mmCIF file of C-alpha atoms in Angstrom:
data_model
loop_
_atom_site.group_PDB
_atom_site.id
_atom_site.type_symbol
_atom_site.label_atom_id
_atom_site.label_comp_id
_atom_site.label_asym_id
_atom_site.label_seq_id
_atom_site.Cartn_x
_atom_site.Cartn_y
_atom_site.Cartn_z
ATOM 1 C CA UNK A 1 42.843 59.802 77.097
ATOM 2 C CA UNK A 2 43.112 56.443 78.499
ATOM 3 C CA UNK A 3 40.390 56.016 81.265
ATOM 4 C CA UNK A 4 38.082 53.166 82.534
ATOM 5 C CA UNK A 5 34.714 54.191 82.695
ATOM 6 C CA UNK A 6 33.421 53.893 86.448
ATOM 7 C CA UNK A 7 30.547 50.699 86.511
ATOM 8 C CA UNK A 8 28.008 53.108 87.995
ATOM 9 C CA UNK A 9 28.141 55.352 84.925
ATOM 10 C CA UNK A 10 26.074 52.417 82.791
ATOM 11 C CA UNK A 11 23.703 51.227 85.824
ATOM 12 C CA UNK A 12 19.965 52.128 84.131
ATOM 13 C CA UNK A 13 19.659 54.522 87.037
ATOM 14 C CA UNK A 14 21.714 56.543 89.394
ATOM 15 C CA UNK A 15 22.852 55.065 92.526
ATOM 16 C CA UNK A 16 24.676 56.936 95.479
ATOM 17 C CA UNK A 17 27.739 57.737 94.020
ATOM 18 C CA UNK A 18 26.180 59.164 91.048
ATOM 19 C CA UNK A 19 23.734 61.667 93.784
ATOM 20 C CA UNK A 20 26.917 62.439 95.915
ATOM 21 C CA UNK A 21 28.812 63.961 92.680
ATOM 22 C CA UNK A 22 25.861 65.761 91.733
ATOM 23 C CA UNK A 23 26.945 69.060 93.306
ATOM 24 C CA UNK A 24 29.724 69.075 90.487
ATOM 25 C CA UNK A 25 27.977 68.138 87.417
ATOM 26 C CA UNK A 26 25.728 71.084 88.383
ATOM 27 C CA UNK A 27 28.923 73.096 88.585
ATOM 28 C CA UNK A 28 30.052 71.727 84.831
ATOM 29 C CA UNK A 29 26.410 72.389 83.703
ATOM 30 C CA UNK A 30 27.067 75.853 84.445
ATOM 31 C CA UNK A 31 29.806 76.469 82.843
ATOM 32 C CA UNK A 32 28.345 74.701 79.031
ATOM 33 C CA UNK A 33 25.805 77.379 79.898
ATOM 34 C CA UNK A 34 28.307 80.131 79.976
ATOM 35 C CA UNK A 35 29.932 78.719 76.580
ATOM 36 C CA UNK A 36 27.057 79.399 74.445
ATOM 37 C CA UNK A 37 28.195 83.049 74.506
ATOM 38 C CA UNK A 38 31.509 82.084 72.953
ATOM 39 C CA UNK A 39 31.323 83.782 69.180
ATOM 40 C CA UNK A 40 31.981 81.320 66.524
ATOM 41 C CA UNK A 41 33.806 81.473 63.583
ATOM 42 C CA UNK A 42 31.970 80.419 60.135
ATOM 43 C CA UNK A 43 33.943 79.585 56.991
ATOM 44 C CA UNK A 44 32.333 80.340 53.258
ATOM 45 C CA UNK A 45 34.624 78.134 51.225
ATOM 46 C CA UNK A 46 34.967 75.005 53.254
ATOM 47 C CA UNK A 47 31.995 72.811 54.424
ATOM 48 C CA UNK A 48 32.221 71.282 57.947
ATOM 49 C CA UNK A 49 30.099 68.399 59.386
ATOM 50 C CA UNK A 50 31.007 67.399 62.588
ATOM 51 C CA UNK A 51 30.184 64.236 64.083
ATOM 52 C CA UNK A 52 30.228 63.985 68.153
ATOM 53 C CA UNK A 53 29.022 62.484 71.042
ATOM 54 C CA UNK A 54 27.400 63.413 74.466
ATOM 55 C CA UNK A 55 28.056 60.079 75.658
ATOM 56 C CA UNK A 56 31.654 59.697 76.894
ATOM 57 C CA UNK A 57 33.070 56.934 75.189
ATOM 58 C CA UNK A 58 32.649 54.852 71.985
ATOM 59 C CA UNK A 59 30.021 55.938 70.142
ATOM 60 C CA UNK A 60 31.123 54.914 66.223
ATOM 61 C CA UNK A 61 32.394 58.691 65.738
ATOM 62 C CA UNK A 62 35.863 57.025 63.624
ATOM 63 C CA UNK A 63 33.387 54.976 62.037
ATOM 64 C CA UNK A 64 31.092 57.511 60.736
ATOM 65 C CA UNK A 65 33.596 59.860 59.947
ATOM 66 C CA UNK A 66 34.938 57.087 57.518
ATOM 67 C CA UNK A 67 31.698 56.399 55.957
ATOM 68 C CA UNK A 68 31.162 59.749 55.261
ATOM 69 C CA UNK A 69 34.601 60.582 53.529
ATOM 70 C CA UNK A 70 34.158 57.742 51.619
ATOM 71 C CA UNK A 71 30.604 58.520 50.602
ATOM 72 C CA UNK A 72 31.682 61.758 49.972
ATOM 73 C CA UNK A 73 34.722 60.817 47.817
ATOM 74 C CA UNK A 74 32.576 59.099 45.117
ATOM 75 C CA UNK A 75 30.945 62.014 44.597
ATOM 76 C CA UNK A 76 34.338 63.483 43.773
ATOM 77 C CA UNK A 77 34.002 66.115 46.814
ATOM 78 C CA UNK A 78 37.372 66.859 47.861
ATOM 79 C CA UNK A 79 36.992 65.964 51.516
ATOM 80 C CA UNK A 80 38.903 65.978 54.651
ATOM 81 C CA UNK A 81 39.519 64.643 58.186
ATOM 82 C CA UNK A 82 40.122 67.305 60.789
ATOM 83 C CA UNK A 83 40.804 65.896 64.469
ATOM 84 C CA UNK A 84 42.149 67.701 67.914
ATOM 85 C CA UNK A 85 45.617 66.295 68.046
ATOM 86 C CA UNK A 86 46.040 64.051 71.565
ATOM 87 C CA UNK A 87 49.441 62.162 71.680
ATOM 88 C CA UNK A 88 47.194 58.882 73.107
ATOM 89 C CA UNK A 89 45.070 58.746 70.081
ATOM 90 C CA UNK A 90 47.834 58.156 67.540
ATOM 91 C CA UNK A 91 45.608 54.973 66.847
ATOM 92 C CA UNK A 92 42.428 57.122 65.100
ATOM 93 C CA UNK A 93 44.633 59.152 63.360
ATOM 94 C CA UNK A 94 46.314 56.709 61.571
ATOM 95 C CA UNK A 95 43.124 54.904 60.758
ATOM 96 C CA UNK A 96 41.857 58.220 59.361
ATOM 97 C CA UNK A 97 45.301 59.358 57.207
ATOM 98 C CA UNK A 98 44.688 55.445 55.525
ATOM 99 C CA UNK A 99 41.786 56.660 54.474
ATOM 100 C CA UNK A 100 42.191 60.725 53.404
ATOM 101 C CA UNK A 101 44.227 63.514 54.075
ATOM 102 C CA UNK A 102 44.053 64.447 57.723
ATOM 103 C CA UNK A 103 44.696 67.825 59.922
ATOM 104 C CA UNK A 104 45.689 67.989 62.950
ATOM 105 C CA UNK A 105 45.973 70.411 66.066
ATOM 106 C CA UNK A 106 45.634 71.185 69.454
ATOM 107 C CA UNK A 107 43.055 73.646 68.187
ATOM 108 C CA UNK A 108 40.483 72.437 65.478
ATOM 109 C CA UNK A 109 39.850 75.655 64.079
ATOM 110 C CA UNK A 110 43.329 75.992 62.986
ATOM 111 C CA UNK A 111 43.420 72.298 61.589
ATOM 112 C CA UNK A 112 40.559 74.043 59.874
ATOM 113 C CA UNK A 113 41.975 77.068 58.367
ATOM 114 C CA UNK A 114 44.694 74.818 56.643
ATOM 115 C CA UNK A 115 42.029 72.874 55.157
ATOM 116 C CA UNK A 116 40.433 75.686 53.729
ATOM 117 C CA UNK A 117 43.531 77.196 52.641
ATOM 118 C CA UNK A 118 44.501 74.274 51.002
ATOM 119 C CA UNK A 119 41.089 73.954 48.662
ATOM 120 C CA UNK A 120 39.230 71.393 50.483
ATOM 121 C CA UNK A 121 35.542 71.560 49.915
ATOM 122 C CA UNK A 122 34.501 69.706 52.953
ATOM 123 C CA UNK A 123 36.119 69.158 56.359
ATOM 124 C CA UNK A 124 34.640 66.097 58.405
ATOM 125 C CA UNK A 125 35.238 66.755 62.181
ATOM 126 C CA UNK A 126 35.872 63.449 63.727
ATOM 127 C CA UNK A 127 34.537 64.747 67.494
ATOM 128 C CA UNK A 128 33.993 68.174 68.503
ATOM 129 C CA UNK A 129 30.466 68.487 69.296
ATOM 130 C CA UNK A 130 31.676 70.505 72.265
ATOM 131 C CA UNK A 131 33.988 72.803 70.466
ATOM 132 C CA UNK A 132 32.437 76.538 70.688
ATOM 133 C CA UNK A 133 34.489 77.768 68.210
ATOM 134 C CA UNK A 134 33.181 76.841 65.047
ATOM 135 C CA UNK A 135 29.680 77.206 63.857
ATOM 136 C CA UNK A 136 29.840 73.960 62.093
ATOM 137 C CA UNK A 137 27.227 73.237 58.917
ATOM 138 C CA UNK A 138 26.277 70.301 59.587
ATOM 139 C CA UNK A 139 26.226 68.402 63.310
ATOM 140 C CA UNK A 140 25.617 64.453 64.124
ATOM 141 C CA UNK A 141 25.095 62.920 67.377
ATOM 142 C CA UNK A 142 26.314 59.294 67.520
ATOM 143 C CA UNK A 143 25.247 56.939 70.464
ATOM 144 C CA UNK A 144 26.072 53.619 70.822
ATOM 145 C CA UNK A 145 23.109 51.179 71.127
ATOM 146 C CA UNK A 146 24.317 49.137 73.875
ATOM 147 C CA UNK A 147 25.529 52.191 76.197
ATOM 148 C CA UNK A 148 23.146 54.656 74.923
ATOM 149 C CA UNK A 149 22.952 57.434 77.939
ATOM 150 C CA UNK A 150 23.891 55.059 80.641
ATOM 151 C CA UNK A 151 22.290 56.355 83.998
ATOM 152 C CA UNK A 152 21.537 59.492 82.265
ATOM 153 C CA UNK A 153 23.338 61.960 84.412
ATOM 154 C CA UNK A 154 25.949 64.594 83.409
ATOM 155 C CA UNK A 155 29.558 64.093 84.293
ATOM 156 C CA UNK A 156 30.771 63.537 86.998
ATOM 157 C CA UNK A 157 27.710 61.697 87.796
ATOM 158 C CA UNK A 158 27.379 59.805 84.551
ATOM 159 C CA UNK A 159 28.722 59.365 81.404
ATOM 160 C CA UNK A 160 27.273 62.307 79.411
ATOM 161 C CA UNK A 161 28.929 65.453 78.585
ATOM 162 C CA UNK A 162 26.003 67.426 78.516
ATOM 163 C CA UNK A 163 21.808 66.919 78.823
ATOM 164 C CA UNK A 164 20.631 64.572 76.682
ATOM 165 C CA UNK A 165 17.748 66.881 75.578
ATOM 166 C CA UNK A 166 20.702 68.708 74.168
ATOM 167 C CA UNK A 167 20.557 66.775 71.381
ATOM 168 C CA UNK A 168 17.441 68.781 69.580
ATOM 169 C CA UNK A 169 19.592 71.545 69.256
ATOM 170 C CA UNK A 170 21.926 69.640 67.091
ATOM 171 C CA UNK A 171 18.893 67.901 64.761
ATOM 172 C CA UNK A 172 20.869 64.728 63.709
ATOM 173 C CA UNK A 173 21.535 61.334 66.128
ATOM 174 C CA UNK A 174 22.984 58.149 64.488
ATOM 175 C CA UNK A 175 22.409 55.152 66.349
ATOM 176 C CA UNK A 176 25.343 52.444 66.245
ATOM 177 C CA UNK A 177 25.622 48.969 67.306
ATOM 178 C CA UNK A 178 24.276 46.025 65.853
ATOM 179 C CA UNK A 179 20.255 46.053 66.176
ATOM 180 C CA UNK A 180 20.113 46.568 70.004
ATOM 181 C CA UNK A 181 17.510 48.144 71.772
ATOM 182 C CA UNK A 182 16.560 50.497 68.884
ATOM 183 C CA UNK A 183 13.041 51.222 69.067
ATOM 184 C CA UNK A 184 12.971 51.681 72.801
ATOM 185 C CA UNK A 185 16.147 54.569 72.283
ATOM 186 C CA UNK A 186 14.170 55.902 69.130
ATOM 187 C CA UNK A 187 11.089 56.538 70.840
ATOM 188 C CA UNK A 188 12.970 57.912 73.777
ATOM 189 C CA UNK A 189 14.424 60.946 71.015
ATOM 190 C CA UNK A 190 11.531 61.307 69.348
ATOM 191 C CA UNK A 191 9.180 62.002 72.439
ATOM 192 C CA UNK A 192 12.673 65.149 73.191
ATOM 193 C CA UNK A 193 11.715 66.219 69.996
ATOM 194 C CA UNK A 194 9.768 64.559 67.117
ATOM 195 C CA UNK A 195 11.990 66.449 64.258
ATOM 196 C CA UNK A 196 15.077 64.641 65.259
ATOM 197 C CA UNK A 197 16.857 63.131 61.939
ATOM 198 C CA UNK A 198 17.828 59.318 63.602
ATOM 199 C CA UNK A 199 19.837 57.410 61.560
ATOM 200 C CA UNK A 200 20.915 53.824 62.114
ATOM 201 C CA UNK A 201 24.581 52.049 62.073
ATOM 202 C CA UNK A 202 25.507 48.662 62.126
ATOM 203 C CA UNK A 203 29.184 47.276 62.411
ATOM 204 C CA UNK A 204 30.291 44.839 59.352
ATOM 205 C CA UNK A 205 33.499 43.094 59.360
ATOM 206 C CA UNK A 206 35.186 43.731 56.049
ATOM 207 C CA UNK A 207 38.056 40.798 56.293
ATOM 208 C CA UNK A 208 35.898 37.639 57.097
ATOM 209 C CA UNK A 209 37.548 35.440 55.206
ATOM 210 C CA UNK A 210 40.998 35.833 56.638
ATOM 211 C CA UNK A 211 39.630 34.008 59.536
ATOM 212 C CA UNK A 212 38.988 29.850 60.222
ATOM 213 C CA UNK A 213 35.829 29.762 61.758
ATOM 214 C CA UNK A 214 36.159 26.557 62.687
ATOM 215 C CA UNK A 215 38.950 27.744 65.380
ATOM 216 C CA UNK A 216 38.137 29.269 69.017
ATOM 217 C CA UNK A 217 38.782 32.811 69.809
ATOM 218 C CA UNK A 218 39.954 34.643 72.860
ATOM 219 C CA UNK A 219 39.545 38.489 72.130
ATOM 220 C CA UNK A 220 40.828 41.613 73.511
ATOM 221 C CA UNK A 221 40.415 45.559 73.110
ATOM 222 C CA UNK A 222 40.668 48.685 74.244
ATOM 223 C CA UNK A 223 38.097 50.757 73.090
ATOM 224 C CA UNK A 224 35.233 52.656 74.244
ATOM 225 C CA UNK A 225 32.638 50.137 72.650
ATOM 226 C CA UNK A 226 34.167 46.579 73.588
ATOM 227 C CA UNK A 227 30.872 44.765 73.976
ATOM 228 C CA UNK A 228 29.464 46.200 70.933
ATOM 229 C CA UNK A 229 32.656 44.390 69.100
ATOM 230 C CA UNK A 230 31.872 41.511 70.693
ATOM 231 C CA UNK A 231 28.121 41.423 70.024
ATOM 232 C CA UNK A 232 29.135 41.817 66.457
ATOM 233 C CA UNK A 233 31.489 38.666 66.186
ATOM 234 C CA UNK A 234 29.351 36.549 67.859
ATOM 235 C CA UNK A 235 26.937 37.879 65.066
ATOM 236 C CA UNK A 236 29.107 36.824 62.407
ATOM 237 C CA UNK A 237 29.690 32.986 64.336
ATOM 238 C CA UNK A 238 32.828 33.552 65.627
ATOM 239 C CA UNK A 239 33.445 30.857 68.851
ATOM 240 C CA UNK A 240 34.554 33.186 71.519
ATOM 241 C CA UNK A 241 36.193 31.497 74.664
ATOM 242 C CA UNK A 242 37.408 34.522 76.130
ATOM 243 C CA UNK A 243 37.316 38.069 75.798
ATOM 244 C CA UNK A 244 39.352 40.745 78.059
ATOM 245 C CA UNK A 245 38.832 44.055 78.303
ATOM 246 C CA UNK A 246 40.945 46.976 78.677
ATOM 247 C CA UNK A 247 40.508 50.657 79.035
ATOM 248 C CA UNK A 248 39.854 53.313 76.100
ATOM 249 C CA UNK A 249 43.183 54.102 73.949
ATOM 250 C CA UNK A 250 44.938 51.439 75.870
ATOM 251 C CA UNK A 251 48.975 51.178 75.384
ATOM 252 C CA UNK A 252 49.656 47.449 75.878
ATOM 253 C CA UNK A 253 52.882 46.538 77.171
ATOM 254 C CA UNK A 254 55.395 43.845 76.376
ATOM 255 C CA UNK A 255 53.961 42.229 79.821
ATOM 256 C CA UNK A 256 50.337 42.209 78.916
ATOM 257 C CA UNK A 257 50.587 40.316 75.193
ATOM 258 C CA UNK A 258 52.041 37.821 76.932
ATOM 259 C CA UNK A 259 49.963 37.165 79.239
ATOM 260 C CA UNK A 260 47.266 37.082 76.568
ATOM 261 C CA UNK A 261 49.543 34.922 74.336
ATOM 262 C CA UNK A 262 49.719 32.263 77.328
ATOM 263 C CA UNK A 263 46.267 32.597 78.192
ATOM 264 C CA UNK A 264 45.027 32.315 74.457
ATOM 265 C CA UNK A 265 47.874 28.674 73.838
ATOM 266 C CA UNK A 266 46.346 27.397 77.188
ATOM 267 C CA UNK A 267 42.622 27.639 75.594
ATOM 268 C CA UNK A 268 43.872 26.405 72.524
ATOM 269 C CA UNK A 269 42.590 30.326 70.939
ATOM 270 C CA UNK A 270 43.087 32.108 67.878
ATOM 271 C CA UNK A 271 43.816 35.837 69.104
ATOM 272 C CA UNK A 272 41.797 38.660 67.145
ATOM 273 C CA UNK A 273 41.486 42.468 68.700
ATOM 274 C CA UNK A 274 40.419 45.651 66.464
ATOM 275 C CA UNK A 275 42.288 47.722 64.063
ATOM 276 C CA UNK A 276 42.750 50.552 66.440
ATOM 277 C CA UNK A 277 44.517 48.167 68.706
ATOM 278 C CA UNK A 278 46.157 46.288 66.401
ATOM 279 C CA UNK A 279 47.826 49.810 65.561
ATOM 280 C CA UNK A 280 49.078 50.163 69.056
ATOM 281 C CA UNK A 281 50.896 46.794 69.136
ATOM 282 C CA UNK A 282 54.279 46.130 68.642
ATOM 283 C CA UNK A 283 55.589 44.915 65.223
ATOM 284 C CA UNK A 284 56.979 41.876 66.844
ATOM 285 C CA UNK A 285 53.251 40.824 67.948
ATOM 286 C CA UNK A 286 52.001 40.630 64.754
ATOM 287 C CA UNK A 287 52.389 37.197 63.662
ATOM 288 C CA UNK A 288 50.034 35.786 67.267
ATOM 289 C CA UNK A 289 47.543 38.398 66.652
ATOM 290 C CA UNK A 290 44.740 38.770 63.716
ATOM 291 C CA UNK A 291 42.442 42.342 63.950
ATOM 292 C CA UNK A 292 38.845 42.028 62.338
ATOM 293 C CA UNK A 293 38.554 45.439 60.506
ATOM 294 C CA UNK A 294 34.958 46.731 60.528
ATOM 295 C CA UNK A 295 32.808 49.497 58.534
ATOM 296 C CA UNK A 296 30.142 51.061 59.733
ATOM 297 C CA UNK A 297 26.458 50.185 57.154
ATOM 298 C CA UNK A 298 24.094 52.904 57.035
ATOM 299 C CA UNK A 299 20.747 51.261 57.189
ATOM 300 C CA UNK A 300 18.794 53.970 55.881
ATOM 301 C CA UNK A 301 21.579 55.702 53.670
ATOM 302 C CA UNK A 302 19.093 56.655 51.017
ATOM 303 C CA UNK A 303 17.691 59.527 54.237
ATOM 304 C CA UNK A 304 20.729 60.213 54.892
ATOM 305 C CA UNK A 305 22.166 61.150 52.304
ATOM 306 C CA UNK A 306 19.484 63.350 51.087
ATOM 307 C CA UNK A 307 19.571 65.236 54.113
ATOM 308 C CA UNK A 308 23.609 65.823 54.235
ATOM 309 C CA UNK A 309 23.505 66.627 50.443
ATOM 310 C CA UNK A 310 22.085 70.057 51.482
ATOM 311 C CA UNK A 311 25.397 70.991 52.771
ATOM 312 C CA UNK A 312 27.377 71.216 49.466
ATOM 313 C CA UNK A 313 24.863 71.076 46.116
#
């Protein structure tokens, strides 16, 4: 779904807008209420861990969801992806079939049954958090440490798709970013509930040394974490002149790499973008534009792995 998040959404606190829509995210409250009555289908054979978000927007969920299939994988699990089919987000699913096979649907749970039919041990959900159809095994919560809950409020009023005190009923938060703001969003999940299982992420470019780091940089995106991406190559010393943001799953026309091919030759830039975007480019861009692919570290894997091995041993 390409959409543009309104400003208000990340203020620290709600301002009038976010009170005036209020009426409605009571109205959408309502109806998560009524969902929890929806029966839920459990699977034997196949595992499921789903990784989500109540924040709407980047969160790391692709990120994760590779992490774990790769972590996974070298323990010679037979693993899957399985991800709601949306024509806009042709992007994460080819990042995801790079990396393992990958179902798709307009309904998960059928993406699911193939899986199972198929022999796959476990099925990694990449979002879904809100699906009521599946009584998944094992749930994660992924925030993103710059954005965390924004002004807190449900949508309309805010970014989140549901309370944030939600989040005890699924047990398991992973924190992504790079370092930011940390213990102040730790102590705020703890005090919701102290048995929370937080985990922490931090972005890594893998492909460093395909880039001159003695050159300047103009960089572009359109994803939900863009200042998390930038954060994280000004981390690794890259000399950014410019950066320009566009909305979420972002379909860039013929008209809009040009303009950032003249703006980059007039700063004398180097152009870099992600992965995801680099996907939805045209072939005939490629040779003006470099992506920076990135993996997500787990800081304290040794946890978390102990904790999501009681799913399958």
């Amino acid at each position: 779904m390409k959409f543009k998040k309104p400003k208000f959404w990340d203020y620290k606190k709600p301002n009038i807008r976010s009170y005036l829509l209020w009426p409605i995210s009571i109205l959408i409250i309502l109806i998560n209420l009524f969902k929890i009555f929806i029966k839920r289908k459990n699977f034997s054979k196949i595992k499921t861990i789903c990784i989500g978000n109540i924040y709407l927007g980047g969160t790391g969920k692709t990120s994760l969801s590779l992490k774990i299939n790769k972590i996974l994988s070298e323990k010679k699990i037979r693993t899957c992806f399985i991800k709601k089919f949306y024509s806009d987000q042709i992007d994460e699913q080819k990042i995801l079939e790079n990396d393992g096979k990958l179902f798709t649907n307009k309904k998960r749970i059928s993406a699911l049954k193939e899986a199972n039919n198929e022999g796959y041990e476990v099925a990694i959900f990449d979002d879904g958090l809100q699906d009521f159809s599946i009584n998944y095994d094992f749930n994660i919560v992924c925030f993103n440490n710059i954005n965390w809950i924004g002004n807190g409020l449900t949508m309309p009023s805010g970014p989140l798709r549901e309370s944030i005190k939600n989040i005890k009923k699924y047990k398991n938060v992973f924190l992504n970013g790079n370092d930011e703001n940390l213990e102040e969003i730790k102590k705020y999940i703890l005090k919701i509930d102290p048995s929370i299982n937080v985990y922490q992420g931090k972005y890594v470019p893998k492909n460093l040394n395909e880039f001159d780091m003695n050159k300047n940089f103009l960089v572009f995106s359109g994803i939900g974490n863009h200042k998390t991406f930038i954060s994280m190559l000004k981390n690794n010393k890259f000399n950014i002149i410019k950066d320009i943001e566009f909305p979420d799953h972002y379909n860039y026309s013929n008209k809009d790499i040009s303009e950032i091919i003249t703006t980059s030759k007039n700063l004398n830039c180097k152009i870099i973008t992600t992965e995801k975007d680099f996907m939805r480019l045209r072939k005939e861009s490629y040779d003006n534009i470099q992506c920076v692919k990135v993996e997500l570290q787990i800081l304290n894997e040794e946890k978390f792995l102990k904790d999501l091995s009681k799913i399958y041993e």
